[in-house]
Amino acid sequence: MSKAVIINGGNSKESRLTGIQNRIESFFETEGLPYNIIYVHDLPAEDLIKSNFSSEEIIQANQIVEDADIVVVLTPVYKASFTGILKTYLDLLPRRILKGKSVFPVAIGGSIGHLLAIEYALKPVLSELGATEILKGVFVVDEQIKRLDGNEFLIAEEAENRLNDVLKHFQNQKEVIENRVS
């Protein structure tokens, strides 16, 4: 059975990025697709900054990525690029670890002016990590995610539709992998 991992490159679990993550988790749960979450900001900061490849926490996180068939990379966009927090972790992933995996980049930012951050900043790094199947990224403008009571979020219909279009790919992938195993 397929396994997924969500790598959250944000700096807080209370950000609007969590609204996107919640939507993706809900999809995986509906599809019966097991997943793990790596909150990069919860990994040891010193290990990230000093590139401590022998850190037990980093090794465990890397194993989760290694075991996954689907890798979702979530990041806010600041100053036209993905977060430094995310970059410190991606630098600790083994070379070619994303080979043979479906990689789905998702970014949120303050304006549509950062739309190409996925294409020109994030995708080249993912390619360097061996990703050959990088799905169409989804960029969501901050104002398309409304914070509701209880740390709940409402995603604008247009953004929700773009997310759903890519998530449908995982329904097909799950069926292909399950048929291969049968």
mmCIF file of N, CA and C in Angstrom, residues 57-176:
data_model
loop_
_atom_site.group_PDB
_atom_site.id
_atom_site.type_symbol
_atom_site.label_atom_id
_atom_site.label_comp_id
_atom_site.label_asym_id
_atom_site.label_seq_id
_atom_site.Cartn_x
_atom_site.Cartn_y
_atom_site.Cartn_z
ATOM 1 N N GLU A 57 17.181 12.188 15.327
ATOM 2 C CA GLU A 57 15.905 12.746 14.866
ATOM 3 C C GLU A 57 15.910 12.957 13.353
ATOM 4 N N ILE A 58 17.042 13.411 12.824
ATOM 5 C CA ILE A 58 17.163 13.618 11.376
ATOM 6 C C ILE A 58 17.132 12.270 10.656
ATOM 7 N N ILE A 59 17.829 11.295 11.181
ATOM 8 C CA ILE A 59 17.843 9.957 10.582
ATOM 9 C C ILE A 59 16.431 9.381 10.562
ATOM 10 N N GLN A 60 15.686 9.546 11.652
ATOM 11 C CA GLN A 60 14.305 9.037 11.718
ATOM 12 C C GLN A 60 13.406 9.748 10.694
ATOM 13 N N ALA A 61 13.543 11.064 10.605
ATOM 14 C CA ALA A 61 12.746 11.820 9.638
ATOM 15 C C ALA A 61 13.099 11.383 8.215
ATOM 16 N N ASN A 62 14.380 11.217 7.941
ATOM 17 C CA ASN A 62 14.804 10.795 6.607
ATOM 18 C C ASN A 62 14.262 9.410 6.265
ATOM 19 N N GLN A 63 14.166 8.530 7.251
ATOM 20 C CA GLN A 63 13.631 7.187 7.006
ATOM 21 C C GLN A 63 12.153 7.251 6.636
ATOM 22 N N ILE A 64 11.433 8.173 7.248
ATOM 23 C CA ILE A 64 10.023 8.365 6.901
ATOM 24 C C ILE A 64 9.903 8.777 5.436
ATOM 25 N N VAL A 65 10.771 9.682 5.004
ATOM 26 C CA VAL A 65 10.758 10.113 3.600
ATOM 27 C C VAL A 65 11.142 8.944 2.695
ATOM 28 N N GLU A 66 12.161 8.205 3.087
ATOM 29 C CA GLU A 66 12.611 7.049 2.298
ATOM 30 C C GLU A 66 11.489 6.040 2.103
ATOM 31 N N ASP A 67 10.688 5.795 3.125
ATOM 32 C CA ASP A 67 9.635 4.789 3.084
ATOM 33 C C ASP A 67 8.381 5.241 2.338
ATOM 34 N N ALA A 68 8.283 6.512 2.022
ATOM 35 C CA ALA A 68 7.070 7.055 1.402
ATOM 36 C C ALA A 68 7.087 6.893 -0.116
ATOM 37 N N ASP A 69 5.900 6.732 -0.677
ATOM 38 C CA ASP A 69 5.719 6.745 -2.128
ATOM 39 C C ASP A 69 5.319 8.137 -2.601
ATOM 40 N N ILE A 70 4.687 8.888 -1.696
ATOM 41 C CA ILE A 70 4.176 10.224 -1.985
ATOM 42 C C ILE A 70 4.799 11.190 -0.991
ATOM 43 N N VAL A 71 5.342 12.286 -1.501
ATOM 44 C CA VAL A 71 5.950 13.306 -0.643
ATOM 45 C C VAL A 71 5.282 14.642 -0.954
ATOM 46 N N VAL A 72 4.609 15.195 0.042
ATOM 47 C CA VAL A 72 3.990 16.509 -0.087
ATOM 48 C C VAL A 72 4.894 17.493 0.651
ATOM 49 N N VAL A 73 5.299 18.542 -0.038
ATOM 50 C CA VAL A 73 6.170 19.550 0.560
ATOM 51 C C VAL A 73 5.379 20.847 0.676
ATOM 52 N N LEU A 74 5.155 21.277 1.919
ATOM 53 C CA LEU A 74 4.403 22.494 2.196
ATOM 54 C C LEU A 74 5.347 23.590 2.660
ATOM 55 N N THR A 75 5.156 24.783 2.138
ATOM 56 C CA THR A 75 5.992 25.892 2.582
ATOM 57 C C THR A 75 5.296 27.236 2.381
ATOM 58 N N PRO A 76 5.507 28.141 3.319
ATOM 59 C CA PRO A 76 5.153 29.524 3.011
ATOM 60 C C PRO A 76 6.241 30.102 2.110
ATOM 61 N N VAL A 77 5.902 31.171 1.426
ATOM 62 C CA VAL A 77 6.883 31.864 0.592
ATOM 63 C C VAL A 77 7.175 33.206 1.234
ATOM 64 N N TYR A 78 8.452 33.441 1.489
ATOM 65 C CA TYR A 78 8.925 34.721 2.014
ATOM 66 C C TYR A 78 9.996 35.236 1.074
ATOM 67 N N LYS A 79 9.881 36.474 0.684
ATOM 68 C CA LYS A 79 10.883 37.094 -0.173
ATOM 69 C C LYS A 79 11.198 36.245 -1.404
ATOM 70 N N ALA A 80 10.134 35.785 -2.060
ATOM 71 C CA ALA A 80 10.186 35.067 -3.332
ATOM 72 C C ALA A 80 10.806 33.677 -3.277
ATOM 73 N N SER A 81 10.901 33.076 -2.092
ATOM 74 C CA SER A 81 11.455 31.730 -2.002
ATOM 75 C C SER A 81 10.807 30.959 -0.853
ATOM 76 N N PHE A 82 11.046 29.657 -0.849
ATOM 77 C CA PHE A 82 10.554 28.837 0.244
ATOM 78 C C PHE A 82 11.382 29.120 1.486
ATOM 79 N N THR A 83 10.939 28.615 2.624
ATOM 80 C CA THR A 83 11.553 28.981 3.893
ATOM 81 C C THR A 83 12.951 28.406 4.077
ATOM 82 N N GLY A 84 13.753 29.128 4.828
ATOM 83 C CA GLY A 84 15.079 28.641 5.215
ATOM 84 C C GLY A 84 14.974 27.419 6.103
ATOM 85 N N ILE A 85 13.909 27.350 6.902
ATOM 86 C CA ILE A 85 13.692 26.187 7.754
ATOM 87 C C ILE A 85 13.604 24.932 6.880
ATOM 88 N N LEU A 86 12.811 25.024 5.825
ATOM 89 C CA LEU A 86 12.669 23.885 4.923
ATOM 90 C C LEU A 86 13.989 23.563 4.240
ATOM 91 N N LYS A 87 14.700 24.574 3.808
ATOM 92 C CA LYS A 87 15.983 24.342 3.108
ATOM 93 C C LYS A 87 16.984 23.624 3.992
ATOM 94 N N THR A 88 17.025 23.977 5.283
ATOM 95 C CA THR A 88 17.986 23.295 6.162
ATOM 96 C C THR A 88 17.693 21.806 6.242
ATOM 97 N N TYR A 89 16.406 21.434 6.206
ATOM 98 C CA TYR A 89 16.078 20.010 6.239
ATOM 99 C C TYR A 89 16.340 19.342 4.886
ATOM 100 N N LEU A 90 15.931 19.990 3.810
ATOM 101 C CA LEU A 90 16.159 19.390 2.491
ATOM 102 C C LEU A 90 17.647 19.131 2.253
ATOM 103 N N ASP A 91 18.495 19.994 2.804
ATOM 104 C CA ASP A 91 19.945 19.794 2.673
ATOM 105 C C ASP A 91 20.431 18.551 3.413
ATOM 106 N N LEU A 92 19.655 18.068 4.363
ATOM 107 C CA LEU A 92 20.037 16.879 5.132
ATOM 108 C C LEU A 92 19.456 15.578 4.564
ATOM 109 N N LEU A 93 18.642 15.698 3.539
ATOM 110 C CA LEU A 93 18.106 14.492 2.910
ATOM 111 C C LEU A 93 19.183 13.862 2.021
ATOM 112 N N PRO A 94 19.250 12.546 2.007
ATOM 113 C CA PRO A 94 20.228 11.881 1.134
ATOM 114 C C PRO A 94 19.957 12.181 -0.344
ATOM 115 N N ARG A 95 21.022 12.262 -1.080
ATOM 116 C CA ARG A 95 20.931 12.509 -2.523
ATOM 117 C C ARG A 95 20.086 11.407 -3.156
ATOM 118 N N ARG A 96 19.210 11.769 -4.081
ATOM 119 C CA ARG A 96 18.360 10.848 -4.839
ATOM 120 C C ARG A 96 17.231 10.218 -4.014
ATOM 121 N N ILE A 97 16.981 10.689 -2.799
ATOM 122 C CA ILE A 97 15.947 10.086 -1.946
ATOM 123 C C ILE A 97 14.542 10.202 -2.545
ATOM 124 N N LEU A 98 14.323 11.176 -3.411
ATOM 125 C CA LEU A 98 12.987 11.368 -3.976
ATOM 126 C C LEU A 98 12.774 10.614 -5.287
ATOM 127 N N LYS A 99 13.768 9.874 -5.723
ATOM 128 C CA LYS A 99 13.654 9.116 -6.966
ATOM 129 C C LYS A 99 12.521 8.094 -6.844
ATOM 130 N N GLY A 100 11.660 8.070 -7.857
ATOM 131 C CA GLY A 100 10.564 7.115 -7.885
ATOM 132 C C GLY A 100 9.360 7.495 -7.035
ATOM 133 N N LYS A 101 9.376 8.664 -6.456
ATOM 134 C CA LYS A 101 8.266 9.109 -5.607
ATOM 135 C C LYS A 101 7.472 10.195 -6.337
ATOM 136 N N SER A 102 6.196 10.291 -6.019
ATOM 137 C CA SER A 102 5.392 11.417 -6.498
ATOM 138 C C SER A 102 5.581 12.552 -5.513
ATOM 139 N N VAL A 103 6.025 13.686 -6.007
ATOM 140 C CA VAL A 103 6.305 14.832 -5.143
ATOM 141 C C VAL A 103 5.325 15.948 -5.493
ATOM 142 N N PHE A 104 4.656 16.452 -4.462
ATOM 143 C CA PHE A 104 3.628 17.470 -4.633
ATOM 144 C C PHE A 104 4.007 18.707 -3.830
ATOM 145 N N PRO A 105 4.517 19.765 -4.494
ATOM 146 C CA PRO A 105 4.847 21.001 -3.783
ATOM 147 C C PRO A 105 3.637 21.929 -3.652
ATOM 148 N N VAL A 106 3.466 22.470 -2.459
ATOM 149 C CA VAL A 106 2.375 23.412 -2.185
ATOM 150 C C VAL A 106 2.966 24.591 -1.425
ATOM 151 N N ALA A 107 2.636 25.787 -1.877
ATOM 152 C CA ALA A 107 3.155 26.989 -1.215
ATOM 153 C C ALA A 107 2.027 27.980 -0.989
ATOM 154 N N ILE A 108 2.172 28.777 0.059
ATOM 155 C CA ILE A 108 1.260 29.891 0.278
ATOM 156 C C ILE A 108 2.096 31.159 0.403
ATOM 157 N N GLY A 109 1.520 32.261 -0.028
ATOM 158 C CA GLY A 109 2.240 33.525 0.045
ATOM 159 C C GLY A 109 1.283 34.697 0.054
ATOM 160 N N GLY A 110 1.835 35.841 0.331
ATOM 161 C CA GLY A 110 1.040 37.054 0.492
ATOM 162 C C GLY A 110 0.492 37.627 -0.786
ATOM 163 N N SER A 111 1.103 37.313 -1.929
ATOM 164 C CA SER A 111 0.600 37.866 -3.184
ATOM 165 C C SER A 111 0.885 36.906 -4.328
ATOM 166 N N ILE A 112 0.121 37.069 -5.378
ATOM 167 C CA ILE A 112 0.292 36.252 -6.573
ATOM 168 C C ILE A 112 1.672 36.482 -7.202
ATOM 169 N N GLY A 113 2.335 37.557 -6.800
ATOM 170 C CA GLY A 113 3.683 37.854 -7.300
ATOM 171 C C GLY A 113 4.700 36.783 -6.944
ATOM 172 N N HIS A 114 4.378 35.940 -5.970
ATOM 173 C CA HIS A 114 5.297 34.870 -5.562
ATOM 174 C C HIS A 114 4.936 33.520 -6.181
ATOM 175 N N LEU A 115 4.014 33.546 -7.115
ATOM 176 C CA LEU A 115 3.518 32.327 -7.741
ATOM 177 C C LEU A 115 4.631 31.430 -8.278
ATOM 178 N N LEU A 116 5.645 32.003 -8.851
ATOM 179 C CA LEU A 116 6.690 31.204 -9.493
ATOM 180 C C LEU A 116 7.759 30.691 -8.529
ATOM 181 N N ALA A 117 7.589 30.950 -7.246
ATOM 182 C CA ALA A 117 8.568 30.448 -6.266
ATOM 183 C C ALA A 117 8.666 28.931 -6.304
ATOM 184 N N ILE A 118 7.549 28.264 -6.561
ATOM 185 C CA ILE A 118 7.587 26.801 -6.661
ATOM 186 C C ILE A 118 8.463 26.393 -7.843
ATOM 187 N N GLU A 119 8.231 27.000 -8.991
ATOM 188 C CA GLU A 119 8.950 26.623 -10.213
ATOM 189 C C GLU A 119 10.439 26.955 -10.165
ATOM 190 N N TYR A 120 10.760 28.148 -9.676
ATOM 191 C CA TYR A 120 12.138 28.618 -9.785
ATOM 192 C C TYR A 120 12.977 28.460 -8.526
ATOM 193 N N ALA A 121 12.343 28.216 -7.396
ATOM 194 C CA ALA A 121 13.117 28.046 -6.154
ATOM 195 C C ALA A 121 13.026 26.611 -5.633
ATOM 196 N N LEU A 122 11.807 26.088 -5.513
ATOM 197 C CA LEU A 122 11.637 24.787 -4.865
ATOM 198 C C LEU A 122 11.873 23.598 -5.798
ATOM 199 N N LYS A 123 11.310 23.628 -6.991
ATOM 200 C CA LYS A 123 11.440 22.475 -7.887
ATOM 201 C C LYS A 123 12.894 22.123 -8.234
ATOM 202 N N PRO A 124 13.775 23.083 -8.444
ATOM 203 C CA PRO A 124 15.163 22.690 -8.713
ATOM 204 C C PRO A 124 15.806 21.915 -7.556
ATOM 205 N N VAL A 125 15.474 22.270 -6.328
ATOM 206 C CA VAL A 125 16.018 21.558 -5.169
ATOM 207 C C VAL A 125 15.422 20.147 -5.117
ATOM 208 N N LEU A 126 14.136 20.025 -5.365
ATOM 209 C CA LEU A 126 13.496 18.709 -5.366
ATOM 210 C C LEU A 126 14.077 17.831 -6.475
ATOM 211 N N SER A 127 14.348 18.419 -7.614
ATOM 212 C CA SER A 127 14.981 17.670 -8.713
ATOM 213 C C SER A 127 16.365 17.192 -8.316
ATOM 214 N N GLU A 128 17.099 18.018 -7.638
ATOM 215 C CA GLU A 128 18.438 17.642 -7.175
ATOM 216 C C GLU A 128 18.374 16.470 -6.205
ATOM 217 N N LEU A 129 17.264 16.336 -5.504
ATOM 218 C CA LEU A 129 17.077 15.220 -4.575
ATOM 219 C C LEU A 129 16.539 13.972 -5.286
ATOM 220 N N GLY A 130 16.506 14.011 -6.618
ATOM 221 C CA GLY A 130 16.138 12.840 -7.392
ATOM 222 C C GLY A 130 14.705 12.787 -7.863
ATOM 223 N N ALA A 131 13.914 13.788 -7.531
ATOM 224 C CA ALA A 131 12.502 13.761 -7.922
ATOM 225 C C ALA A 131 12.378 13.802 -9.442
ATOM 226 N N THR A 132 11.721 12.805 -9.982
ATOM 227 C CA THR A 132 11.457 12.772 -11.417
ATOM 228 C C THR A 132 9.981 12.986 -11.710
ATOM 229 N N GLU A 133 9.137 12.763 -10.720
ATOM 230 C CA GLU A 133 7.709 13.016 -10.872
ATOM 231 C C GLU A 133 7.295 14.106 -9.892
ATOM 232 N N ILE A 134 7.498 15.340 -10.315
ATOM 233 C CA ILE A 134 7.060 16.479 -9.514
ATOM 234 C C ILE A 134 5.735 16.932 -10.104
ATOM 235 N N LEU A 135 4.684 16.760 -9.325
ATOM 236 C CA LEU A 135 3.355 17.127 -9.792
ATOM 237 C C LEU A 135 3.232 18.641 -9.889
ATOM 238 N N LYS A 136 2.217 19.060 -10.598
ATOM 239 C CA LYS A 136 1.949 20.485 -10.723
ATOM 240 C C LYS A 136 1.792 21.070 -9.323
ATOM 241 N N GLY A 137 2.600 22.045 -9.006
ATOM 242 C CA GLY A 137 2.521 22.675 -7.700
ATOM 243 C C GLY A 137 1.281 23.532 -7.572
ATOM 244 N N VAL A 138 0.882 23.743 -6.336
ATOM 245 C CA VAL A 138 -0.267 24.609 -6.067
ATOM 246 C C VAL A 138 0.214 25.762 -5.194
ATOM 247 N N PHE A 139 -0.056 26.975 -5.660
ATOM 248 C CA PHE A 139 0.248 28.182 -4.899
ATOM 249 C C PHE A 139 -1.073 28.787 -4.449
ATOM 250 N N VAL A 140 -1.172 29.065 -3.160
ATOM 251 C CA VAL A 140 -2.383 29.636 -2.579
ATOM 252 C C VAL A 140 -2.020 30.982 -1.961
ATOM 253 N N VAL A 141 -2.795 32.000 -2.283
ATOM 254 C CA VAL A 141 -2.588 33.322 -1.697
ATOM 255 C C VAL A 141 -3.198 33.311 -0.296
ATOM 256 N N ASP A 142 -2.480 33.923 0.652
ATOM 257 C CA ASP A 142 -2.923 33.957 2.049
ATOM 258 C C ASP A 142 -4.411 34.259 2.198
ATOM 259 N N GLU A 143 -4.901 35.231 1.442
ATOM 260 C CA GLU A 143 -6.293 35.657 1.609
ATOM 261 C C GLU A 143 -7.296 34.590 1.162
ATOM 262 N N GLN A 144 -6.811 33.509 0.521
ATOM 263 C CA GLN A 144 -7.699 32.415 0.118
ATOM 264 C C GLN A 144 -7.911 31.399 1.248
ATOM 265 N N ILE A 145 -7.273 31.650 2.385
ATOM 266 C CA ILE A 145 -7.426 30.767 3.544
ATOM 267 C C ILE A 145 -7.891 31.625 4.717
ATOM 268 N N LYS A 146 -9.101 31.363 5.152
ATOM 269 C CA LYS A 146 -9.669 32.110 6.280
ATOM 270 C C LYS A 146 -9.569 31.279 7.545
ATOM 271 N N ARG A 147 -9.093 31.923 8.602
ATOM 272 C CA ARG A 147 -9.012 31.255 9.907
ATOM 273 C C ARG A 147 -10.374 31.354 10.591
ATOM 274 N N LEU A 148 -10.884 30.200 11.027
ATOM 275 C CA LEU A 148 -12.140 30.147 11.744
ATOM 276 C C LEU A 148 -11.853 29.874 13.217
ATOM 277 N N ASP A 149 -12.869 29.753 14.011
ATOM 278 C CA ASP A 149 -12.687 29.429 15.424
ATOM 279 C C ASP A 149 -12.090 28.030 15.578
ATOM 280 N N GLY A 150 -11.393 27.812 16.683
ATOM 281 C CA GLY A 150 -10.870 26.488 17.000
ATOM 282 C C GLY A 150 -9.758 26.017 16.088
ATOM 283 N N ASN A 151 -8.950 26.926 15.571
ATOM 284 C CA ASN A 151 -7.848 26.601 14.668
ATOM 285 C C ASN A 151 -8.334 25.814 13.449
ATOM 286 N N GLU A 152 -9.540 26.128 12.988
ATOM 287 C CA GLU A 152 -10.100 25.562 11.761
ATOM 288 C C GLU A 152 -9.888 26.591 10.652
ATOM 289 N N PHE A 153 -9.921 26.112 9.415
ATOM 290 C CA PHE A 153 -9.658 26.982 8.278
ATOM 291 C C PHE A 153 -10.664 26.727 7.174
ATOM 292 N N LEU A 154 -10.947 27.756 6.397
ATOM 293 C CA LEU A 154 -11.805 27.653 5.231
ATOM 294 C C LEU A 154 -10.966 28.068 4.024
ATOM 295 N N ILE A 155 -10.860 27.155 3.064
ATOM 296 C CA ILE A 155 -10.078 27.423 1.854
ATOM 297 C C ILE A 155 -11.040 27.880 0.766
ATOM 298 N N ALA A 156 -10.682 28.956 0.084
ATOM 299 C CA ALA A 156 -11.524 29.472 -0.994
ATOM 300 C C ALA A 156 -11.742 28.392 -2.048
ATOM 301 N N GLU A 157 -12.919 28.397 -2.637
ATOM 302 C CA GLU A 157 -13.309 27.351 -3.587
ATOM 303 C C GLU A 157 -12.302 27.187 -4.730
ATOM 304 N N GLU A 158 -11.835 28.281 -5.271
ATOM 305 C CA GLU A 158 -10.894 28.215 -6.399
ATOM 306 C C GLU A 158 -9.608 27.499 -5.987
ATOM 307 N N ALA A 159 -9.084 27.824 -4.828
ATOM 308 C CA ALA A 159 -7.864 27.165 -4.334
ATOM 309 C C ALA A 159 -8.151 25.706 -3.996
ATOM 310 N N GLU A 160 -9.290 25.446 -3.395
ATOM 311 C CA GLU A 160 -9.700 24.077 -3.063
ATOM 312 C C GLU A 160 -9.778 23.216 -4.330
ATOM 313 N N ASN A 161 -10.320 23.776 -5.399
ATOM 314 C CA ASN A 161 -10.426 23.044 -6.658
ATOM 315 C C ASN A 161 -9.056 22.709 -7.231
ATOM 316 N N ARG A 162 -8.116 23.635 -7.145
ATOM 317 C CA ARG A 162 -6.763 23.365 -7.643
ATOM 318 C C ARG A 162 -6.082 22.280 -6.816
ATOM 319 N N LEU A 163 -6.268 22.307 -5.511
ATOM 320 C CA LEU A 163 -5.727 21.241 -4.653
ATOM 321 C C LEU A 163 -6.350 19.893 -5.023
ATOM 322 N N ASN A 164 -7.665 19.873 -5.179
ATOM 323 C CA ASN A 164 -8.365 18.629 -5.500
ATOM 324 C C ASN A 164 -7.906 18.047 -6.830
ATOM 325 N N ASP A 165 -7.642 18.913 -7.816
ATOM 326 C CA ASP A 165 -7.180 18.425 -9.118
ATOM 327 C C ASP A 165 -5.885 17.623 -8.987
ATOM 328 N N VAL A 166 -4.983 18.078 -8.147
ATOM 329 C CA VAL A 166 -3.721 17.354 -7.974
ATOM 330 C C VAL A 166 -3.926 16.143 -7.067
ATOM 331 N N LEU A 167 -4.712 16.290 -6.024
ATOM 332 C CA LEU A 167 -4.934 15.167 -5.109
ATOM 333 C C LEU A 167 -5.570 13.969 -5.817
ATOM 334 N N LYS A 168 -6.371 14.219 -6.852
ATOM 335 C CA LYS A 168 -6.973 13.126 -7.625
ATOM 336 C C LYS A 168 -5.902 12.207 -8.202
ATOM 337 N N HIS A 169 -4.750 12.758 -8.496
ATOM 338 C CA HIS A 169 -3.640 11.955 -9.019
ATOM 339 C C HIS A 169 -3.293 10.830 -8.053
ATOM 340 N N PHE A 170 -3.401 11.083 -6.760
ATOM 341 C CA PHE A 170 -3.035 10.076 -5.768
ATOM 342 C C PHE A 170 -4.055 8.944 -5.709
ATOM 343 N N GLN A 171 -5.303 9.221 -6.062
ATOM 344 C CA GLN A 171 -6.286 8.139 -6.152
ATOM 345 C C GLN A 171 -5.841 7.142 -7.211
ATOM 346 N N ASN A 172 -5.448 7.656 -8.360
ATOM 347 C CA ASN A 172 -4.990 6.800 -9.452
ATOM 348 C C ASN A 172 -3.714 6.059 -9.078
ATOM 349 N N GLN A 173 -2.773 6.757 -8.436
ATOM 350 C CA GLN A 173 -1.508 6.132 -8.063
ATOM 351 C C GLN A 173 -1.741 5.002 -7.061
ATOM 352 N N LYS A 174 -2.622 5.233 -6.110
ATOM 353 C CA LYS A 174 -2.923 4.203 -5.108
ATOM 354 C C LYS A 174 -3.445 2.943 -5.787
ATOM 355 N N GLU A 175 -4.357 3.114 -6.757
ATOM 356 C CA GLU A 175 -4.911 1.970 -7.475
ATOM 357 C C GLU A 175 -3.841 1.224 -8.254
ATOM 358 N N VAL A 176 -2.940 1.940 -8.909
ATOM 359 C CA VAL A 176 -1.866 1.307 -9.682
ATOM 360 C C VAL A 176 -0.959 0.498 -8.771
#
